[in-house]
Amino acid sequence: MIDRRELIQRAAMALGGAISSSAALGLLSGCAATPETAAAAPGGAGRFLTSEEMATVTSMAEQIIPRTSTPGAIDAGVPAFIDRMMADFYQDKDRVILRAGLARVDADAKERHGATFARLTAEQQIALMEIYDREAYEQSVRAGTTPDAERHFFRTMKELTTVGFFTSEAGASKFLRYDPIPGPFRGDVPYSEIGAAWAI
């Protein structure tokens, strides 16, 4: 198994080099599945997200990392991960931004297509997400390296989806190359399988 520092390095590389301090704090704290997060399943409310917000988060996460020949964000439990990270590790200002962003997503979906985001087709969802992605990019370019710059909600959504996926068992073992070192423990191996002992 990899240690937490390597886990954060890999997650940061997947995101292009950096993750927020809140995401790093959550990973260093060992954000693990609990009975509360297990209940935060698609269609249900979590500790932070309402059932409507959870439906939107679930749909967005599935479009960011869909299931293909490898597991997707839903298989990796990303919606529950996002709920736990927002409840326990993100600051109030980040929570307000994400909540307002999710409300906007549903409002935009209803205005354009007459239904909530979770009920749109994949093509309609992706078209809306492309708008938010462009906005997030343009906002980050304008802000530059300003430490107190407000993050676009979609940047946080992408960060949490990516970190949640690549640090999950499904993401780390089925999507990334996984090499358990030093390997599995086998306590009872016949000497004939081993042969001579290794020299130091």
mmCIF file of N, CA, C and O in Angstrom, residues 69-71 165 168-178:
data_model
loop_
_atom_site.group_PDB
_atom_site.id
_atom_site.type_symbol
_atom_site.label_atom_id
_atom_site.label_comp_id
_atom_site.label_asym_id
_atom_site.label_seq_id
_atom_site.Cartn_x
_atom_site.Cartn_y
_atom_site.Cartn_z
ATOM 1 N N SER A 69 -14.229 0.735 -19.357
ATOM 2 C CA SER A 69 -13.696 -0.597 -19.049
ATOM 3 C C SER A 69 -13.103 -0.613 -17.644
ATOM 4 O O SER A 69 -12.758 -1.665 -17.118
ATOM 5 N N THR A 70 -12.970 0.565 -17.054
ATOM 6 C CA THR A 70 -12.509 0.700 -15.672
ATOM 7 C C THR A 70 -13.633 1.330 -14.850
ATOM 8 O O THR A 70 -14.559 1.914 -15.403
ATOM 9 N N PRO A 71 -13.569 1.240 -13.525
ATOM 10 C CA PRO A 71 -14.623 1.834 -12.698
ATOM 11 C C PRO A 71 -14.702 3.343 -12.891
ATOM 12 O O PRO A 71 -13.727 3.990 -13.267
ATOM 13 N N PHE A 165 -11.586 9.878 -6.604
ATOM 14 C CA PHE A 165 -11.460 8.693 -7.455
ATOM 15 C C PHE A 165 -10.072 8.071 -7.360
ATOM 16 O O PHE A 165 -9.935 6.875 -7.129
ATOM 17 N N SER A 168 -9.225 6.271 -4.134
ATOM 18 C CA SER A 168 -10.091 5.154 -3.751
ATOM 19 C C SER A 168 -9.424 3.838 -4.129
ATOM 20 O O SER A 168 -8.514 3.798 -4.964
ATOM 21 N N GLU A 169 -9.906 2.758 -3.543
ATOM 22 C CA GLU A 169 -9.369 1.444 -3.902
ATOM 23 C C GLU A 169 -9.623 1.139 -5.379
ATOM 24 O O GLU A 169 -8.737 0.663 -6.080
ATOM 25 N N ALA A 170 -10.830 1.449 -5.840
ATOM 26 C CA ALA A 170 -11.164 1.176 -7.243
ATOM 27 C C ALA A 170 -10.273 1.984 -8.185
ATOM 28 O O ALA A 170 -9.753 1.459 -9.167
ATOM 29 N N GLY A 171 -10.106 3.274 -7.897
ATOM 30 C CA GLY A 171 -9.302 4.124 -8.765
ATOM 31 C C GLY A 171 -7.833 3.762 -8.739
ATOM 32 O O GLY A 171 -7.171 3.709 -9.783
ATOM 33 N N ALA A 172 -7.300 3.493 -7.534
ATOM 34 C CA ALA A 172 -5.870 3.211 -7.398
ATOM 35 C C ALA A 172 -5.497 1.834 -7.924
ATOM 36 O O ALA A 172 -4.431 1.659 -8.517
ATOM 37 N N SER A 173 -6.373 0.854 -7.749
ATOM 38 C CA SER A 173 -5.991 -0.507 -8.122
ATOM 39 C C SER A 173 -6.463 -0.921 -9.516
ATOM 40 O O SER A 173 -5.847 -1.782 -10.139
ATOM 41 N N LYS A 174 -7.533 -0.329 -10.031
ATOM 42 C CA LYS A 174 -8.049 -0.759 -11.333
ATOM 43 C C LYS A 174 -7.763 0.232 -12.459
ATOM 44 O O LYS A 174 -7.738 -0.137 -13.621
ATOM 45 N N PHE A 175 -7.547 1.503 -12.132
ATOM 46 C CA PHE A 175 -7.298 2.510 -13.162
ATOM 47 C C PHE A 175 -5.810 2.815 -13.265
ATOM 48 O O PHE A 175 -5.240 2.833 -14.338
ATOM 49 N N LEU A 176 -5.181 3.072 -12.115
ATOM 50 C CA LEU A 176 -3.743 3.330 -12.099
ATOM 51 C C LEU A 176 -2.993 2.001 -12.095
ATOM 52 O O LEU A 176 -3.564 0.955 -11.785
ATOM 53 N N ARG A 177 -1.736 2.033 -12.414
ATOM 54 C CA ARG A 177 -0.911 0.836 -12.282
ATOM 55 C C ARG A 177 -0.648 0.631 -10.804
ATOM 56 O O ARG A 177 -0.203 1.532 -10.117
ATOM 57 N N TYR A 178 -0.928 -0.551 -10.317
ATOM 58 C CA TYR A 178 -0.818 -0.831 -8.888
ATOM 59 C C TYR A 178 0.166 -1.965 -8.672
ATOM 60 O O TYR A 178 0.043 -3.028 -9.270
#
